[in-house]
XYZ file of N, CA and C in Angstrom:
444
model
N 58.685 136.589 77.029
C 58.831 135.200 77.462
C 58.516 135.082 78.949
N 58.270 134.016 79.369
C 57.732 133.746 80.350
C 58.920 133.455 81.475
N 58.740 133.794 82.429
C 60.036 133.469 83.839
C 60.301 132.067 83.563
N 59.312 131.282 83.838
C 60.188 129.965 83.906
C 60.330 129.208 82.748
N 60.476 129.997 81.580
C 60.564 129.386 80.546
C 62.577 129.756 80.230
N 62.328 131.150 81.043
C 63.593 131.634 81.180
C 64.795 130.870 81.799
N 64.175 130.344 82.956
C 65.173 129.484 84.118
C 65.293 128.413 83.571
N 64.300 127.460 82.477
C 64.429 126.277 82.644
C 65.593 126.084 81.241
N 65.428 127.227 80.294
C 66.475 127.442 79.223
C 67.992 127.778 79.775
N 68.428 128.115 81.108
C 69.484 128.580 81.715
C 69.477 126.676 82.247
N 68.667 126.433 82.945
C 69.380 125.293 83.528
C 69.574 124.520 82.264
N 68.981 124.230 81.044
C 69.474 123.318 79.871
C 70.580 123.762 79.541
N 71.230 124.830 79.313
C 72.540 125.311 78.618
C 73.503 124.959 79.294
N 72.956 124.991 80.739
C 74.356 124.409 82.292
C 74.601 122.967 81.925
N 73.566 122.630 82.006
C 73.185 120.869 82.001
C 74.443 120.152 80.379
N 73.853 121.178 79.148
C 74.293 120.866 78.162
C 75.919 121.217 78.288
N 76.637 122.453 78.343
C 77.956 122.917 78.839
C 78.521 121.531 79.685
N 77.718 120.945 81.196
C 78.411 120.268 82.180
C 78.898 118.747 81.009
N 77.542 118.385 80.413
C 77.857 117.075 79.497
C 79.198 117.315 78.545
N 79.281 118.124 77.962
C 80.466 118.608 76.808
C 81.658 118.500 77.692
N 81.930 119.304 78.826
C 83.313 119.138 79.262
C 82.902 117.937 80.534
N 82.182 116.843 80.758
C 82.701 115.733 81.449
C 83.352 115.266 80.270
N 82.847 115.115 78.957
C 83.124 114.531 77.957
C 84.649 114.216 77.143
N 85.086 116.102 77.374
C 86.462 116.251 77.367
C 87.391 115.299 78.548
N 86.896 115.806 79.811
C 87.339 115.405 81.002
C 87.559 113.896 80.777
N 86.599 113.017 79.850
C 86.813 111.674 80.101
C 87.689 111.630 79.558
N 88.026 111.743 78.150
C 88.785 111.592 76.908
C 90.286 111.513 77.676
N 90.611 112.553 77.858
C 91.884 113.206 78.781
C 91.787 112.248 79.639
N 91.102 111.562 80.766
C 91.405 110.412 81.739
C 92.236 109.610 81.090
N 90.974 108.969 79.593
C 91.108 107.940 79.287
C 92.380 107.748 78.538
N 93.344 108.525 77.953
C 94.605 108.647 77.458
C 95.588 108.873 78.387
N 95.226 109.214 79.697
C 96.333 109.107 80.314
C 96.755 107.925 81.552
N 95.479 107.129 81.303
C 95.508 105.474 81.841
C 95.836 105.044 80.840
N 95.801 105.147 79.626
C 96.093 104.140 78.446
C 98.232 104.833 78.673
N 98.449 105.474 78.796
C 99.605 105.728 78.848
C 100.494 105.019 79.974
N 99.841 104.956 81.353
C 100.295 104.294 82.323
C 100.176 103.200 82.700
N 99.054 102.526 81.736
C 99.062 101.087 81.251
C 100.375 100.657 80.381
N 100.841 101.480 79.947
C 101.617 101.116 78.766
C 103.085 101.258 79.178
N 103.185 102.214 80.082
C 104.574 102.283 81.484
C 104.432 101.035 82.153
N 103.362 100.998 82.688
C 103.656 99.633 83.570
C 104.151 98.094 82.888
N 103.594 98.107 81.558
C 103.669 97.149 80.667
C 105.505 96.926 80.052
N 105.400 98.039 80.058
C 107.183 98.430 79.596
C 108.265 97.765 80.975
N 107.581 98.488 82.427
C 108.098 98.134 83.125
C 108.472 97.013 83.764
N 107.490 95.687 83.429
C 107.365 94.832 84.239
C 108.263 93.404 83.897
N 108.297 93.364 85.061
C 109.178 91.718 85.334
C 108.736 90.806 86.375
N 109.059 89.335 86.079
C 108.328 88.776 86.406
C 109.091 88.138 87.576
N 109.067 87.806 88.840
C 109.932 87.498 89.889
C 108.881 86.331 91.021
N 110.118 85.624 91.048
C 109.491 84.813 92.155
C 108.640 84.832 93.664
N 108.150 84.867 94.700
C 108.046 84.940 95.919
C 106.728 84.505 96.691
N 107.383 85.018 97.821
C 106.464 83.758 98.990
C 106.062 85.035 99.748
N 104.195 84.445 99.162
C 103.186 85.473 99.807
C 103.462 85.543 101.204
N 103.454 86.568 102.272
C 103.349 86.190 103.457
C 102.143 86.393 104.004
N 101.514 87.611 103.333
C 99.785 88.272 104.449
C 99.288 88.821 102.703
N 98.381 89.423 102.657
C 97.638 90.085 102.359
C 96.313 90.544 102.705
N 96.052 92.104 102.492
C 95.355 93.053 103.654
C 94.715 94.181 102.820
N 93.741 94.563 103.391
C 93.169 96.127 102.613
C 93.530 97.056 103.809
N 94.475 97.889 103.127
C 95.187 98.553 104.490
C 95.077 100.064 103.685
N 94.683 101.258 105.197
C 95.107 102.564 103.795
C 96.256 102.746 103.777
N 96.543 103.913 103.344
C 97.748 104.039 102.571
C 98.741 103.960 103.997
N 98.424 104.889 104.863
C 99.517 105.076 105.963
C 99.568 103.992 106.585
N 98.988 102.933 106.636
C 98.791 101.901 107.541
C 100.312 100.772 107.010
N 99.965 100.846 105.563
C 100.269 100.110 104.972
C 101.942 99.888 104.852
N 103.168 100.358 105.309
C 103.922 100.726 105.735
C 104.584 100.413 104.418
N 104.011 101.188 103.315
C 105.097 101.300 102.353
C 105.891 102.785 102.862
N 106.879 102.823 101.874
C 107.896 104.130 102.322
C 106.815 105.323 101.979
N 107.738 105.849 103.332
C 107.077 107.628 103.159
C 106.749 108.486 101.761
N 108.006 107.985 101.262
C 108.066 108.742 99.720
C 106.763 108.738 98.762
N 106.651 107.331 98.706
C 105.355 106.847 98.473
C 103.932 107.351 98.757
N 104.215 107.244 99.942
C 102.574 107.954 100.577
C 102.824 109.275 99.972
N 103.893 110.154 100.233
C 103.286 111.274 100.090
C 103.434 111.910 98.310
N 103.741 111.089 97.517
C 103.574 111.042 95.984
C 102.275 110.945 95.880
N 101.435 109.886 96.531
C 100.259 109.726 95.820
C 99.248 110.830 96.257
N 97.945 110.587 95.743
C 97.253 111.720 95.917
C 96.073 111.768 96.910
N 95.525 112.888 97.223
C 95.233 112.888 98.569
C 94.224 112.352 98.774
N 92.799 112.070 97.779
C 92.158 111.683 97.816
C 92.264 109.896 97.944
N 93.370 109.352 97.476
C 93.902 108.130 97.155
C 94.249 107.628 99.112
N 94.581 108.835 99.498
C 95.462 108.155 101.055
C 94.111 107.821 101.657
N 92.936 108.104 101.621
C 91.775 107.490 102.611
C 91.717 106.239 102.227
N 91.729 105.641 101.012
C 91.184 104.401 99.980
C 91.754 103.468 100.620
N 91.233 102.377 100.601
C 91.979 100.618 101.660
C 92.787 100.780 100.020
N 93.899 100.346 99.875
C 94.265 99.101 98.713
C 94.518 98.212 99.037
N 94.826 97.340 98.398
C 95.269 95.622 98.336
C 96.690 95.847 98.562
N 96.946 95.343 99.665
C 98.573 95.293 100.138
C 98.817 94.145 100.238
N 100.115 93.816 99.739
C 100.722 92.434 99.777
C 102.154 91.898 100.404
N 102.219 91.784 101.536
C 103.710 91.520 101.692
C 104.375 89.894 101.582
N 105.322 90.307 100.855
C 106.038 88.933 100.207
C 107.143 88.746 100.335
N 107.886 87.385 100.471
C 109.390 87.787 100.434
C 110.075 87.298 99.394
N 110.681 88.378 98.240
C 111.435 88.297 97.431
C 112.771 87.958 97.602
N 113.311 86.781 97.162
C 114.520 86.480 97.476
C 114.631 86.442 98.993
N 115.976 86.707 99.699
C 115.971 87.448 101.167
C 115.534 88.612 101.813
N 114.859 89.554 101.047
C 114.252 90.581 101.348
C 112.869 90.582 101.569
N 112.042 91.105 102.550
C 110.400 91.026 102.571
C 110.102 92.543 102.379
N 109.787 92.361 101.231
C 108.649 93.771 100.359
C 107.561 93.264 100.802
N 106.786 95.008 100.405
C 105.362 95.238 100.706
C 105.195 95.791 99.444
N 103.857 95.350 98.527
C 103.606 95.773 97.421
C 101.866 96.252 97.410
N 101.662 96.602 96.025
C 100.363 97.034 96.256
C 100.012 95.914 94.863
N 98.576 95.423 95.324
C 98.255 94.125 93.944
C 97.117 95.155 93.252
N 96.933 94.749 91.982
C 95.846 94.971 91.199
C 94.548 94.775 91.753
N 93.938 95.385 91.465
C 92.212 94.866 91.874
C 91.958 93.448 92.056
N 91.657 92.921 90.546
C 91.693 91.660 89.709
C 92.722 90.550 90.113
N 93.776 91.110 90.327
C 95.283 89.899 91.192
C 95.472 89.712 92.506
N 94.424 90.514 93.351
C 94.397 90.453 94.934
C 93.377 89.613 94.873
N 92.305 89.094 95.191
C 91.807 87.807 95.090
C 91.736 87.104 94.542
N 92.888 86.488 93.914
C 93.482 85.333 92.875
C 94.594 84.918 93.923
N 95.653 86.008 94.383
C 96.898 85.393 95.176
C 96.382 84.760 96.357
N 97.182 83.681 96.660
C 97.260 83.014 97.984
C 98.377 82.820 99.066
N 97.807 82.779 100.101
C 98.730 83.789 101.570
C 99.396 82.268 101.458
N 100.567 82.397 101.922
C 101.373 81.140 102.211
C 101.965 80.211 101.197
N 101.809 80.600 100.542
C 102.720 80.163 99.187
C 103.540 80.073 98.096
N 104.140 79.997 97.354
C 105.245 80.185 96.368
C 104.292 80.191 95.079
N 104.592 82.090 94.462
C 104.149 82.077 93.198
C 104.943 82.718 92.327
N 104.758 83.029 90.864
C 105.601 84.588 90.091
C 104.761 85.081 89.910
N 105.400 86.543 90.230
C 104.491 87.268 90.073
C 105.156 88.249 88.643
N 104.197 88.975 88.125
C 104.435 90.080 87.637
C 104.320 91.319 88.206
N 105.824 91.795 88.670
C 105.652 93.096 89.268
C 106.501 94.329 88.062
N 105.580 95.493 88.380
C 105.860 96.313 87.064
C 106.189 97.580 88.973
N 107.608 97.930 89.380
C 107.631 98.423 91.021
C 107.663 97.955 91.727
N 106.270 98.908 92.590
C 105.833 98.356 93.345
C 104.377 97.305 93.143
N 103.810 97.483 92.277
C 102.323 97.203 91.921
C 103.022 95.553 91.261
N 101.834 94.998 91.629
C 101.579 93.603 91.259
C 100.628 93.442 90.495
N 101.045 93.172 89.004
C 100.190 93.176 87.984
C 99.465 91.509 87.246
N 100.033 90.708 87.850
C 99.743 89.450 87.151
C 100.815 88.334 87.900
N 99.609 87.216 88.241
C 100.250 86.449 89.252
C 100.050 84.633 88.497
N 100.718 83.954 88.554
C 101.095 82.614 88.200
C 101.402 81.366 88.949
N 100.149 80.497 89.279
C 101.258 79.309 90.045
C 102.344 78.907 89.847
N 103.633 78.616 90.599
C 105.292 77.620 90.333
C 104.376 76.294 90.341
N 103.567 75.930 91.332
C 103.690 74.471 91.466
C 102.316 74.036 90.807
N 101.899 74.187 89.245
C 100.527 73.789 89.302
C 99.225 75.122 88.927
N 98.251 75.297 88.816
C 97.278 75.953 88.949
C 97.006 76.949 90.151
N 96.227 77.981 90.496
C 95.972 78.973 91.157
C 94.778 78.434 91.403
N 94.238 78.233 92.565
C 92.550 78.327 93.059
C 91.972 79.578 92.843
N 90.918 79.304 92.459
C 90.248 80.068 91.883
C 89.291 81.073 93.014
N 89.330 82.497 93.110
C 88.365 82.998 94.554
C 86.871 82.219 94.618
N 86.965 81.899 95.815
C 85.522 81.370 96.103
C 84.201 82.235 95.708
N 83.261 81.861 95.048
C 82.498 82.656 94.598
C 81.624 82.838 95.704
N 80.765 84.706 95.621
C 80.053 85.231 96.572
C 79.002 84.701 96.394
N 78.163 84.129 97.565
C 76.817 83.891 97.464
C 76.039 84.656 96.968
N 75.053 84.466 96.434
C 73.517 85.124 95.666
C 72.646 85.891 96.438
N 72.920 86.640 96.832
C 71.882 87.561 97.762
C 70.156 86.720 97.405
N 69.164 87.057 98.382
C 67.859 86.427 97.937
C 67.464 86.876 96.879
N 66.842 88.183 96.683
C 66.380 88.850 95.508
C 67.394 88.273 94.311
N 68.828 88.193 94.343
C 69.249 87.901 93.052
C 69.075 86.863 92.143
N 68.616 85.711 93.532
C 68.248 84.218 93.227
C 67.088 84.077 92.873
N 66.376 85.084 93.334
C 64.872 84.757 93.055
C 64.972 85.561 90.837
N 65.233 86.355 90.940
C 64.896 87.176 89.859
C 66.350 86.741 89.097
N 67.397 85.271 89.025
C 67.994 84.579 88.244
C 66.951 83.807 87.724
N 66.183 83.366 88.394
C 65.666 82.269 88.074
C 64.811 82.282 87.032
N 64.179 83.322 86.886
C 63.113 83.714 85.640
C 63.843 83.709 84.223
Protein backbone atom coordinates (compact mmCIF):
# COMPACT_ATOMS: atom_id res chain seq x y z
CA UNK A 1 0.00 0.00 0.00
CA UNK A 2 0.90 3.23 -0.68
CA UNK A 3 2.14 5.96 2.25
CA UNK A 4 -0.53 8.20 1.82
CA UNK A 5 -3.06 5.93 1.35
CA UNK A 6 -1.78 4.81 4.78
CA UNK A 7 -2.10 8.34 6.57
CA UNK A 8 -5.21 9.26 5.00
CA UNK A 9 -6.90 5.74 6.42
CA UNK A 10 -5.36 6.76 10.05
CA UNK A 11 -6.76 10.24 9.78
CA UNK A 12 -10.45 8.63 8.75
CA UNK A 13 -10.50 6.21 11.76
CA UNK A 14 -9.49 9.51 14.15
CA UNK A 15 -12.04 11.58 12.36
CA UNK A 16 -14.62 8.53 12.59
CA UNK A 17 -13.64 7.53 16.61
CA UNK A 18 -13.79 11.76 17.32
CA UNK A 19 -17.66 11.71 15.67
CA UNK A 20 -18.79 8.50 17.85
CA UNK A 21 -17.69 9.88 21.21
CA UNK A 22 -18.82 13.76 20.52
CA UNK A 23 -21.91 11.77 19.97
CA UNK A 24 -21.85 10.02 23.34
CA UNK A 25 -20.57 13.31 24.83
CA UNK A 26 -23.80 14.99 23.50
CA UNK A 27 -26.28 12.44 24.69
CA UNK A 28 -24.78 12.68 28.34
CA UNK A 29 -25.02 16.76 28.05
CA UNK A 30 -28.27 16.42 26.82
CA UNK A 31 -29.75 14.33 29.90
CA UNK A 32 -28.17 16.15 32.26
CA UNK A 33 -29.81 19.67 31.19
CA UNK A 34 -32.99 17.83 30.79
CA UNK A 35 -32.49 16.92 34.52
CA UNK A 36 -31.70 20.47 35.69
CA UNK A 37 -34.45 21.73 33.73
CA UNK A 38 -36.58 19.62 35.66
CA UNK A 39 -34.87 20.80 39.28
CA UNK A 40 -35.41 24.14 38.41
CA UNK A 41 -39.02 23.45 37.37
CA UNK A 42 -39.62 21.58 40.73
CA UNK A 43 -38.00 24.45 42.33
CA UNK A 44 -39.65 27.43 41.31
CA UNK A 45 -41.85 30.12 42.76
CA UNK A 46 -43.23 32.85 41.68
CA UNK A 47 -42.57 36.25 43.76
CA UNK A 48 -43.15 39.72 43.37
CA UNK A 49 -40.44 42.66 42.82
CA UNK A 50 -39.09 45.89 41.77
CA UNK A 51 -36.43 45.66 39.09
CA UNK A 52 -33.77 48.03 40.16
CA UNK A 53 -30.64 47.72 37.30
CA UNK A 54 -29.93 45.10 35.09
CA UNK A 55 -26.30 44.40 33.67
CA UNK A 56 -23.99 41.80 31.87
CA UNK A 57 -21.58 41.61 34.62
CA UNK A 58 -18.92 38.56 35.07
CA UNK A 59 -19.23 36.51 37.60
CA UNK A 60 -16.90 38.38 40.21
CA UNK A 61 -18.19 41.64 39.32
CA UNK A 62 -21.47 40.67 39.88
CA UNK A 63 -21.52 40.64 43.66
CA UNK A 64 -23.40 37.58 44.15
CA UNK A 65 -22.02 35.60 47.31
CA UNK A 66 -18.64 34.11 47.30
CA UNK A 67 -20.10 30.68 47.69
CA UNK A 68 -21.55 31.07 44.49
CA UNK A 69 -18.72 32.19 42.47
CA UNK A 70 -16.68 29.69 43.61
CA UNK A 71 -19.36 26.63 42.95
CA UNK A 72 -19.57 27.54 39.51
CA UNK A 73 -17.19 26.56 36.97
CA UNK A 74 -14.20 28.01 35.81
CA UNK A 75 -14.74 28.39 32.48
CA UNK A 76 -18.29 29.99 33.41
CA UNK A 77 -16.38 32.90 35.77
CA UNK A 78 -14.98 34.76 32.45
CA UNK A 79 -18.73 34.70 30.78
CA UNK A 80 -20.82 38.32 31.27
CA UNK A 81 -24.33 36.84 32.58
CA UNK A 82 -27.47 38.66 32.87
CA UNK A 83 -27.54 40.05 36.38
CA UNK A 84 -30.50 41.43 37.89
CA UNK A 85 -30.86 43.29 41.02
CA UNK A 86 -34.33 43.61 42.50
CA UNK A 87 -35.96 44.29 45.58
CA UNK A 88 -37.90 41.51 46.98
CA UNK A 89 -40.08 42.48 49.65
CA UNK A 90 -37.54 44.64 52.01
CA UNK A 91 -34.59 42.93 50.92
CA UNK A 92 -32.50 43.85 47.56
CA UNK A 93 -31.26 40.53 45.86
CA UNK A 94 -29.06 40.09 43.02
CA UNK A 95 -30.12 37.32 40.71
CA UNK A 96 -28.99 35.83 37.56
CA UNK A 97 -32.01 36.00 34.54
CA UNK A 98 -32.35 33.49 31.77
CA UNK A 99 -31.05 34.32 28.40
CA UNK A 100 -34.63 34.69 26.89
CA UNK A 101 -36.05 36.71 30.37
CA UNK A 102 -33.18 39.32 30.42
CA UNK A 103 -34.41 41.27 27.52
CA UNK A 104 -38.05 40.99 28.23
CA UNK A 105 -37.55 42.52 32.02
CA UNK A 106 -37.79 46.17 32.58
CA UNK A 107 -35.47 48.37 34.90
CA UNK A 108 -37.82 50.36 37.13
CA UNK A 109 -40.71 48.54 37.61
CA UNK A 110 -43.04 46.17 39.42
CA UNK A 111 -43.18 42.60 38.00
CA UNK A 112 -43.50 38.51 39.15
CA UNK A 113 -41.18 36.89 38.53
CA UNK A 114 -40.47 33.24 38.42
CA UNK A 115 -37.53 32.54 40.46
CA UNK A 116 -36.45 28.79 40.72
CA UNK A 117 -32.98 30.43 43.64
CA UNK A 118 -31.17 32.39 42.41
CA UNK A 119 -31.95 32.24 38.53
CA UNK A 120 -34.88 34.03 37.06
CA UNK A 121 -36.77 31.84 34.94
CA UNK A 122 -39.98 33.56 33.70
CA UNK A 123 -41.15 37.04 34.14
CA UNK A 124 -44.92 38.58 34.07
CA UNK A 125 -46.38 42.07 34.07
CA UNK A 126 -48.57 43.09 37.73
CA UNK A 127 -49.87 46.05 35.90
CA UNK A 128 -50.82 45.01 32.27
CA UNK A 129 -48.52 43.59 29.44
CA UNK A 130 -44.57 43.49 29.17
CA UNK A 131 -43.01 45.59 26.19
CA UNK A 132 -41.77 43.74 24.01
CA UNK A 133 -37.46 44.09 23.28
CA UNK A 134 -37.02 46.50 20.61
CA UNK A 135 -36.12 44.72 17.59
CA UNK A 136 -32.35 44.80 16.10
CA UNK A 137 -31.97 46.54 12.96
CA UNK A 138 -31.22 44.59 9.60
CA UNK A 139 -27.68 44.79 8.90
CA UNK A 140 -27.37 45.90 4.88
CA UNK A 141 -26.57 42.59 3.34
CA UNK A 142 -29.51 41.09 5.40
CA UNK A 143 -31.94 43.61 3.86
CA UNK A 144 -30.73 43.35 0.66
CA UNK A 145 -30.79 39.35 0.40
CA UNK A 146 -34.55 39.53 2.59
CA UNK A 147 -35.78 41.00 -0.07
CA UNK A 148 -35.44 38.37 -2.81
Amino acid sequence: MNPVTIVLLVILVVLIGALIGLYFWGKKAQKKQEEQKAQIEAAKQTVSMLVIDKKRLPLKQSGLPQMVIDQAPKLMRRTKLPIVKAKIGPKISILIADEKVFEVIPVKKEVKAEVSGLYIVGVRGIRGHLDAPPQKKKGFFKRIFSRK
